[in-house]
CSV table of C-alpha atoms in Angstrom, one decimal:
chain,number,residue,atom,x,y,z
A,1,UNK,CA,16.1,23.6,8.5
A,2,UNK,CA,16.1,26.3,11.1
A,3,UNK,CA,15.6,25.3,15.0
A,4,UNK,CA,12.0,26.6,16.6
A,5,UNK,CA,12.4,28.9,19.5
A,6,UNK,CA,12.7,27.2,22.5
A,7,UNK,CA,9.6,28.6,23.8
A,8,UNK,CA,7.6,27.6,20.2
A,9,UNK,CA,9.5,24.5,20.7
A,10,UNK,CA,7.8,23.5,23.8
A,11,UNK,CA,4.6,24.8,22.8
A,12,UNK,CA,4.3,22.4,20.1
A,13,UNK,CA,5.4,19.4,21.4
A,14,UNK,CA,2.8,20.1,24.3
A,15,UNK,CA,0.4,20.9,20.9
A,16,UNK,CA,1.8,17.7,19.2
A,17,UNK,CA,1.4,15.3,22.3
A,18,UNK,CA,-1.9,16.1,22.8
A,19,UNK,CA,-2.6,15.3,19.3
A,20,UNK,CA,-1.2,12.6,19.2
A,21,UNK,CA,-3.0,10.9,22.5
A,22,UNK,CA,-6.3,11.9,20.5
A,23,UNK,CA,-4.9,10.3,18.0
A,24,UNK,CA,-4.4,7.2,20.1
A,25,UNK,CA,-8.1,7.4,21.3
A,26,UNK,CA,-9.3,7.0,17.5
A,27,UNK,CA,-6.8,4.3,16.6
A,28,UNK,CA,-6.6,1.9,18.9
A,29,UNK,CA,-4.8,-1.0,16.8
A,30,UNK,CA,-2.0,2.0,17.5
A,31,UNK,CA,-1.7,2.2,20.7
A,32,UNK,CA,-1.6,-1.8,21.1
A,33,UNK,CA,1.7,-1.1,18.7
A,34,UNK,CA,3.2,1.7,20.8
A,35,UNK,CA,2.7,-0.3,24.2
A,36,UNK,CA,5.8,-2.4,23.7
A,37,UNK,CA,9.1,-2.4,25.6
A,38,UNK,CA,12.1,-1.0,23.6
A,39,UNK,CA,13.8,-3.7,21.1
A,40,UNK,CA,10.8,-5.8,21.3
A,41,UNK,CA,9.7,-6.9,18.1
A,42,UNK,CA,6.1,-5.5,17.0
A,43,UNK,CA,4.2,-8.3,15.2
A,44,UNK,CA,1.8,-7.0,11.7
A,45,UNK,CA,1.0,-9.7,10.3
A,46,UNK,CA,0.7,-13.4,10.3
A,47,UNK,CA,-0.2,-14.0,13.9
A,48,UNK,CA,-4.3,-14.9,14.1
A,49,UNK,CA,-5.2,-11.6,13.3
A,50,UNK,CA,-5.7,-12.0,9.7
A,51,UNK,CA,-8.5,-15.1,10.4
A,52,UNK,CA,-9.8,-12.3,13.6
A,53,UNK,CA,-10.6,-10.3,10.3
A,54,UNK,CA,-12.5,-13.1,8.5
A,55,UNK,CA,-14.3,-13.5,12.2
A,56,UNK,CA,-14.8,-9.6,12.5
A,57,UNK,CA,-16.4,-9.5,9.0
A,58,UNK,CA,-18.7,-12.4,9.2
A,59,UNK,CA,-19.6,-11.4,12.5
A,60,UNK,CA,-20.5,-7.6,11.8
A,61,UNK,CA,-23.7,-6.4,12.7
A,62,UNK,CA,-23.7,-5.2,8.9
A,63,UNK,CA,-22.8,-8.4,7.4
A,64,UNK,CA,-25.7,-8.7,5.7
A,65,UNK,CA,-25.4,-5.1,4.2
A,66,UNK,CA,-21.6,-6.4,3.5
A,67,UNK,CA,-22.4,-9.6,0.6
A,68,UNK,CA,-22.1,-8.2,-2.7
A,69,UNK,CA,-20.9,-4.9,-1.2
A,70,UNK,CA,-17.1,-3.8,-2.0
A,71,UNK,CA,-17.2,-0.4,-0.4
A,72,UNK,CA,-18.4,-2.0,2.3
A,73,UNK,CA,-16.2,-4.5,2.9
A,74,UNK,CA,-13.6,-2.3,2.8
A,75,UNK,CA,-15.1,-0.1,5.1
A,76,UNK,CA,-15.3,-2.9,7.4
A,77,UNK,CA,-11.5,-4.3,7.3
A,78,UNK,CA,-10.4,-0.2,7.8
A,79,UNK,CA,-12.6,-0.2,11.0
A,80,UNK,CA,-10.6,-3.5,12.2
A,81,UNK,CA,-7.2,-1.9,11.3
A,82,UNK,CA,-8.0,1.2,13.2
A,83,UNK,CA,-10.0,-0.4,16.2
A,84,UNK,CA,-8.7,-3.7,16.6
A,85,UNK,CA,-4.8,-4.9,15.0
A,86,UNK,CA,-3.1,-3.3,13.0
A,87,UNK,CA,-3.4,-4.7,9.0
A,88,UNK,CA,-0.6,-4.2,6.0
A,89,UNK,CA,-3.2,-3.3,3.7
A,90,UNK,CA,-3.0,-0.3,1.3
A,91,UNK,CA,-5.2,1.6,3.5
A,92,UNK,CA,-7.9,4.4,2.3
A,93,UNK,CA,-5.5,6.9,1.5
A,94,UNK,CA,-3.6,5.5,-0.9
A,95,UNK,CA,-6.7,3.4,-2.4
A,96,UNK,CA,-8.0,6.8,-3.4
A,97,UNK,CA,-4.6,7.6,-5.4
A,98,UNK,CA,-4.7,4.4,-6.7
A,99,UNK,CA,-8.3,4.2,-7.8
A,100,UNK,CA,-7.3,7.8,-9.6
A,101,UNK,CA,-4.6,6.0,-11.4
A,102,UNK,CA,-7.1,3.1,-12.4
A,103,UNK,CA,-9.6,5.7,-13.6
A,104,UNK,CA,-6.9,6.9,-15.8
A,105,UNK,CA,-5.3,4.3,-17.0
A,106,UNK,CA,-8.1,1.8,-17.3
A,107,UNK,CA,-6.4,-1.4,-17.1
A,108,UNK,CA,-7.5,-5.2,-18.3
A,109,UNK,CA,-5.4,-7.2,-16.6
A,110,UNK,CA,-3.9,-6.3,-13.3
A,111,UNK,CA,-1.6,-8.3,-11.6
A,112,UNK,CA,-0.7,-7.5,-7.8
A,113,UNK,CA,2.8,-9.7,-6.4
A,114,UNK,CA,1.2,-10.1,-2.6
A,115,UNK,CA,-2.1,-9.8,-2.1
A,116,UNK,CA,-2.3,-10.8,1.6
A,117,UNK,CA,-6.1,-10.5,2.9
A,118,UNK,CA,-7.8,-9.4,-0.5
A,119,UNK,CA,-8.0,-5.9,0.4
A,120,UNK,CA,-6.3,-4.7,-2.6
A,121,UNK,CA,-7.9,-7.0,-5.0
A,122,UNK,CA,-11.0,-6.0,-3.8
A,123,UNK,CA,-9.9,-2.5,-4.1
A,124,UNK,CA,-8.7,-2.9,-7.7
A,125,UNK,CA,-11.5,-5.3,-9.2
A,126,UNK,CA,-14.1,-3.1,-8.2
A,127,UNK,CA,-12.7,0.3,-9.7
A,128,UNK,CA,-11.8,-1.5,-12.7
A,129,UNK,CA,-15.0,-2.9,-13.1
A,130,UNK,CA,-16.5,0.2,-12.6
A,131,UNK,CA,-14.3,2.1,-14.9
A,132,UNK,CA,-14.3,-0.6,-18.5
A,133,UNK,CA,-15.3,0.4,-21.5
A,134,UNK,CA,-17.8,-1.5,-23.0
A,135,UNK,CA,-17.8,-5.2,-23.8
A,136,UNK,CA,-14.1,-5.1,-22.7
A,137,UNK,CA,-13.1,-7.9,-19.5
A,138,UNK,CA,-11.3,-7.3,-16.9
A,139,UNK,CA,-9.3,-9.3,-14.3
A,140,UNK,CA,-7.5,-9.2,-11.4
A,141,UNK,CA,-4.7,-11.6,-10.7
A,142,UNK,CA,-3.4,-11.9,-6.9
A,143,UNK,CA,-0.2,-14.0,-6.4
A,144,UNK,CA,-0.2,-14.9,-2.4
A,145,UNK,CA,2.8,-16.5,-1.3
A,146,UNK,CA,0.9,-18.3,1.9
A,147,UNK,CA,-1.9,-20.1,1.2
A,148,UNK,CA,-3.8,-19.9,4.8
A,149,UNK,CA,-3.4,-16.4,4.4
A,150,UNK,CA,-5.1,-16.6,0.3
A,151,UNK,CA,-7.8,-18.7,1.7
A,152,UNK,CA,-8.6,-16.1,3.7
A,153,UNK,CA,-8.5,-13.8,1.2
A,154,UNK,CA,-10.8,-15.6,-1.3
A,155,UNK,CA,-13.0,-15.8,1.5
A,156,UNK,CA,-13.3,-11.9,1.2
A,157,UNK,CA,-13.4,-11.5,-2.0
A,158,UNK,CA,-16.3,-13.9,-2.9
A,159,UNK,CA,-18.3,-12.2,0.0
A,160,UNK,CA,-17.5,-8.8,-1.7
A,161,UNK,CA,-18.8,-10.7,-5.3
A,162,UNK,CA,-15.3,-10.2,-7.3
A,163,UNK,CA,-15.0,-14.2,-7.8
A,164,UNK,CA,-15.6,-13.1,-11.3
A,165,UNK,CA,-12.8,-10.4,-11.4
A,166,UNK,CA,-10.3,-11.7,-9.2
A,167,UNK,CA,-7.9,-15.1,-8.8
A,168,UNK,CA,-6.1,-15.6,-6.1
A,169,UNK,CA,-3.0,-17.8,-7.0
A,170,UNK,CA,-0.8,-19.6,-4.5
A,171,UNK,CA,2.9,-20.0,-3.7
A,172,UNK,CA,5.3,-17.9,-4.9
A,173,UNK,CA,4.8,-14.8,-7.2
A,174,UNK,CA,7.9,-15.2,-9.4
A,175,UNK,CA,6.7,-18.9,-10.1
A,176,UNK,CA,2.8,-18.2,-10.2
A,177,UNK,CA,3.6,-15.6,-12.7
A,178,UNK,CA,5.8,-18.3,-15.4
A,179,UNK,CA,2.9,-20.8,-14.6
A,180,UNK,CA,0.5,-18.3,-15.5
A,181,UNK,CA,2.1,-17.3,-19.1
A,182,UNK,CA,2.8,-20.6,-20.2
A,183,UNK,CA,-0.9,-21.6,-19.8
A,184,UNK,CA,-1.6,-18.8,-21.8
A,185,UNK,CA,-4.0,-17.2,-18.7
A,186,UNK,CA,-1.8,-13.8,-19.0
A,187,UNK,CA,-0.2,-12.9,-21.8
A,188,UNK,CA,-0.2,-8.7,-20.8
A,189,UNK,CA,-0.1,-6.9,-17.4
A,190,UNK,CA,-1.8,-3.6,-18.0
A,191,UNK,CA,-0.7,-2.9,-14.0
A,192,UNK,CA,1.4,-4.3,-11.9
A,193,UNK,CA,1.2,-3.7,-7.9
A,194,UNK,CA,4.3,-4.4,-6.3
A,195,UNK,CA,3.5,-5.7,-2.4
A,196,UNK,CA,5.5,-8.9,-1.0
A,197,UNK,CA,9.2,-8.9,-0.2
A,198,UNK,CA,11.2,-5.8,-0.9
A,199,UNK,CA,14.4,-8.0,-1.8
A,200,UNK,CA,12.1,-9.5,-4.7
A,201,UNK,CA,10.8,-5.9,-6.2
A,202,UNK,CA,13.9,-5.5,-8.8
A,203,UNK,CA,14.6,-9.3,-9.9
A,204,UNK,CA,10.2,-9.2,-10.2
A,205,UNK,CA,9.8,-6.2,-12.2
A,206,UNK,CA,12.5,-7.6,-14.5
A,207,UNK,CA,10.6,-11.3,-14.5
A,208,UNK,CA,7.6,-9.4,-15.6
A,209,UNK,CA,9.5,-6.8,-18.4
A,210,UNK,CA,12.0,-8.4,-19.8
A,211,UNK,CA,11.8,-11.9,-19.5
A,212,UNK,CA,8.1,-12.8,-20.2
A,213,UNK,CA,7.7,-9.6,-21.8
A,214,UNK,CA,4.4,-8.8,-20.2
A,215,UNK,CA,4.4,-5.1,-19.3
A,216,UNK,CA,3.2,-3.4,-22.4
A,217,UNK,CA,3.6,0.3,-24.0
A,218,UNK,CA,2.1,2.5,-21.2
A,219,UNK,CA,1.6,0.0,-18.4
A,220,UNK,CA,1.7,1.5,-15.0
A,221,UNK,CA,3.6,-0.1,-12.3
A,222,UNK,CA,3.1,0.3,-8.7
A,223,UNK,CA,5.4,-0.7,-5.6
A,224,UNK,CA,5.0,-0.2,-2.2
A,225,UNK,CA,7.4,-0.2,1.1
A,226,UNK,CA,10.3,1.0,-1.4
A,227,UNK,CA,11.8,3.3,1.3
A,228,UNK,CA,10.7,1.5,4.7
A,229,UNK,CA,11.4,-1.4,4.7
A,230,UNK,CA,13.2,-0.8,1.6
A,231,UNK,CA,14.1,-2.1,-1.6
A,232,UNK,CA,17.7,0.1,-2.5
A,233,UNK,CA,17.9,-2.4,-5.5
A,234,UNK,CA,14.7,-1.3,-7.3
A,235,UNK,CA,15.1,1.9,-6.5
A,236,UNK,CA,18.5,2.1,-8.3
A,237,UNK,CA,17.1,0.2,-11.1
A,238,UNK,CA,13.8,2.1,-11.7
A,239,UNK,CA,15.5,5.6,-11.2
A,240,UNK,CA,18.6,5.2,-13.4
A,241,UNK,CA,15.8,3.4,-16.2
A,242,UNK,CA,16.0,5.9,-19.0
A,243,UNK,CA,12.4,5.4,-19.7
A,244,UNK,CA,11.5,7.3,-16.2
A,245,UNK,CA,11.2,9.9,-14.4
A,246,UNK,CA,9.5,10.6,-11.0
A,247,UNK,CA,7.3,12.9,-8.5
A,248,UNK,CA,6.1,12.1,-5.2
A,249,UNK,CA,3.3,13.1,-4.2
A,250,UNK,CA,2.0,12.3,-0.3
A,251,UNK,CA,-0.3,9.5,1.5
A,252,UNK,CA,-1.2,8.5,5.2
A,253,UNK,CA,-2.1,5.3,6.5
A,254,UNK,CA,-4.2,7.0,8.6
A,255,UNK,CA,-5.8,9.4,6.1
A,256,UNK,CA,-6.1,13.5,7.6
A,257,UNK,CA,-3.7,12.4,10.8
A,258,UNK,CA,0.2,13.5,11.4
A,259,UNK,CA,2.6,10.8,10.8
A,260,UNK,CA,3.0,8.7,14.1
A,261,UNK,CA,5.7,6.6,15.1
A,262,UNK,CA,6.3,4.1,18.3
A,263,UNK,CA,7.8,6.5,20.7
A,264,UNK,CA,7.1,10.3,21.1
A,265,UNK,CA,9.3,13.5,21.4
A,266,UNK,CA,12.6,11.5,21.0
A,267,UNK,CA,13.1,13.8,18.1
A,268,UNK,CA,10.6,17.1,17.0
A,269,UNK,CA,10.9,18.9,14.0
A,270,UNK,CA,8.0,20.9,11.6
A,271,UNK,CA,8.1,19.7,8.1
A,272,UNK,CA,6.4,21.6,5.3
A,273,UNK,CA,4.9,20.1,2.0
A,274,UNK,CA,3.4,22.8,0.1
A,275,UNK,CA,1.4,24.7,2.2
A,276,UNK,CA,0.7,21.8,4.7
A,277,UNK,CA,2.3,21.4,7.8
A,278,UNK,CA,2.9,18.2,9.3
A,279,UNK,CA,4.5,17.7,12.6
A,280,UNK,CA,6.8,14.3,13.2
A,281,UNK,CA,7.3,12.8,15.8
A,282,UNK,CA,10.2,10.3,16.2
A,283,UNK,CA,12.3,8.4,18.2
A,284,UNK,CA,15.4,7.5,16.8
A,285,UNK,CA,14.4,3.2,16.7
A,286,UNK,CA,11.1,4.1,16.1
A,287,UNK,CA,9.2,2.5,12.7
A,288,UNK,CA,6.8,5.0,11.3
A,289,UNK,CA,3.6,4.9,10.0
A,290,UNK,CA,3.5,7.4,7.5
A,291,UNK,CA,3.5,6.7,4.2
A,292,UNK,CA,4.2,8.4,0.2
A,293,UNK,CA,3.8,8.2,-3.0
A,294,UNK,CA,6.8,8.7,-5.6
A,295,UNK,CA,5.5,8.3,-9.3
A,296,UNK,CA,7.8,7.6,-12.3
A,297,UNK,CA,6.3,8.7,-15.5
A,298,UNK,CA,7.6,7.0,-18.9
A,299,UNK,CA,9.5,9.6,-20.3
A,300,UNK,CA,8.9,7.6,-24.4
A,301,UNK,CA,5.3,6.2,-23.8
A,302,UNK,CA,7.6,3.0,-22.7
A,303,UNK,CA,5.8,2.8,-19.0
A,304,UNK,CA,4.7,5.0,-15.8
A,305,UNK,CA,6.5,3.7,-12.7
A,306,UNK,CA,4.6,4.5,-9.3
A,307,UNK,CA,6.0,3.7,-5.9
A,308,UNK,CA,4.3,3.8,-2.5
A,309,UNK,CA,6.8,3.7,0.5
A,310,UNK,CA,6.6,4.3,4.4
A,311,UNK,CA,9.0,7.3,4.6
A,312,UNK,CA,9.5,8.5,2.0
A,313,UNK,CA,10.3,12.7,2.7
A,314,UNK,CA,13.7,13.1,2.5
A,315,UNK,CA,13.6,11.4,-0.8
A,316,UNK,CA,11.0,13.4,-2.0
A,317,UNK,CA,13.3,16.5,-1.2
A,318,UNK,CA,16.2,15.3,-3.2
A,319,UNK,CA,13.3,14.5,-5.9
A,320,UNK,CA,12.5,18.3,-6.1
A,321,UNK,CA,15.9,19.6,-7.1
A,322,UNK,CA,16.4,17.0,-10.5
């Protein structure tokens, strides 16, 4: 990539800062994440701030407006992510590429490894509900490796109304999902969402396709945080799989903002995709924000392969030349 001018240089990081402080004034939970001393650890999870949620919906001078309300509740725990701590949710941006890939794929039984606070569940019971054919059932099924954390997220989900649509399973995924086939309570995965630990993607997806033979012709499977934090051993897996092929196409956690990362003007380049610029910002420790999407299509009708990651642009470049 060619280096800015040193004058054009200056003028957009002075462009880019102020930005980004704007930024910082509509995304609190940010900030709160960026105010830490170098090498300190930054906590996202699993701290009190997932039962502060529960508190912050039932508490909500909408609550009322809330019960029975999906869009609404998820409207509510986006406000909390951007106002008050920070959540590892999917986040609007990617729930609108994901409810496009529910529309089109219109799946019956969906089953997400991870389901932390319900927001996903929520997310996918809803669309599906909204998108079945007639007389057909659908169901979500949300394997939640700690159980103070499902409790929480049943919680949610009964106040959206998607008890019906949506179990949420304790202890771990690989287990639940055995458990779940021998009793005969899954015998098919239309999707499969990907979310817990990124060692456990490739050894998963496996458990699911070719043990208990579950993913069927044309199932779509999702996985997120493939890049950052990572999971090298899916990757290799799902890319040298001769059954797929990939695109990536791009997603924000903050949806219509620049990527943001801890520390500012460490490093400042202009990146284009298509005919969008976006400006980085990066510090060489820093852990960014932004996230992707990189799609593998079944190249023989045998599946579609989606993954979500944090940073996922250089690997979208390499992508573009295969």
């Amino acid at each position: 990539m060619s280096q800015l001018p040193a004058e054009d240089l200056e003028s957009k990081k002075e462009e880019s800062k102020k930005d980004f402080e704007e930024t910082l004034i509509k995304y609190p939970s940010l900030k709160k994440m960026m105010d830490v001393k170098d090498g300190e650890e930054v906590p996202e999870s699993h701290d009190g701030r997932e039962m502060q949620l529960l508190r912050f919906i039932k508490d909500h001078a909408d609550s009322e407006d809330m019960k029975d309300n999906p869009s609404r509740i998820l409207e509510a725990m986006d406000e909390f992510a951007a106002q008050h701590e920070f959540l590892i949710n999917i986040g609007p941006d990617k729930a609108k590429i994901i409810s496009g890939l529910i529309l089109e794929n219109k799946p019956r039984v969906l089953v997400e490894f991870g389901g932390y606070v319900g927001y996903s569940a929520i997310l996918f019971a809803d669309q599906m509900r909204a998108h079945a054919s007639e007389n057909r059932e659908v169901h979500v099924w949300s394997l939640e490796m700690d159980s103070d954390i499902a409790t929480i997220a049943r919680d949610l989900i009964s106040t959206a109304g998607l008890s019906d649509y949506v179990t949420v399973v304790d202890g771990k995924a690989a287990d639940s999902l055995r458990k779940l086939k021998e009793e005969g309570k899954v015998e098919r995965i239309d999707f499969l969402f990907l979310d817990h630990d990124e060692s456990l993607y490739e050894q998963d997806l496996k458990l699911a396709l070719d043990e208990l033979k579950l993913l069927q012709q044309n199932a779509c499977i999702v996985a997120d945080n493939v890049l950052r934090p990572g999971a090298p051993k899916y990757r290799e897996y799902v890319q040298n799989h001769s059954g797929l092929r990939t695109r990536s196409l791009k997603a924000l956690i903050i949806p219509g903002e620049f990527e943001v990362s801890r520390r500012l003007l460490f490093d400042f380049h202009v990146m284009k995709h298509g005919t969008d610029k976006v400006i980085r910002m990066r510090s060489r420790s820093a852990k960014s924000f932004d996230l992707s999407l990189i799609m593998h299509w079944g190249l023989h009708g045998v599946q579609e392969q989606i993954q979500t990651d944090r940073q996922a642009m250089e690997h979208r470049s390499s992508l573009s030349r295969t």
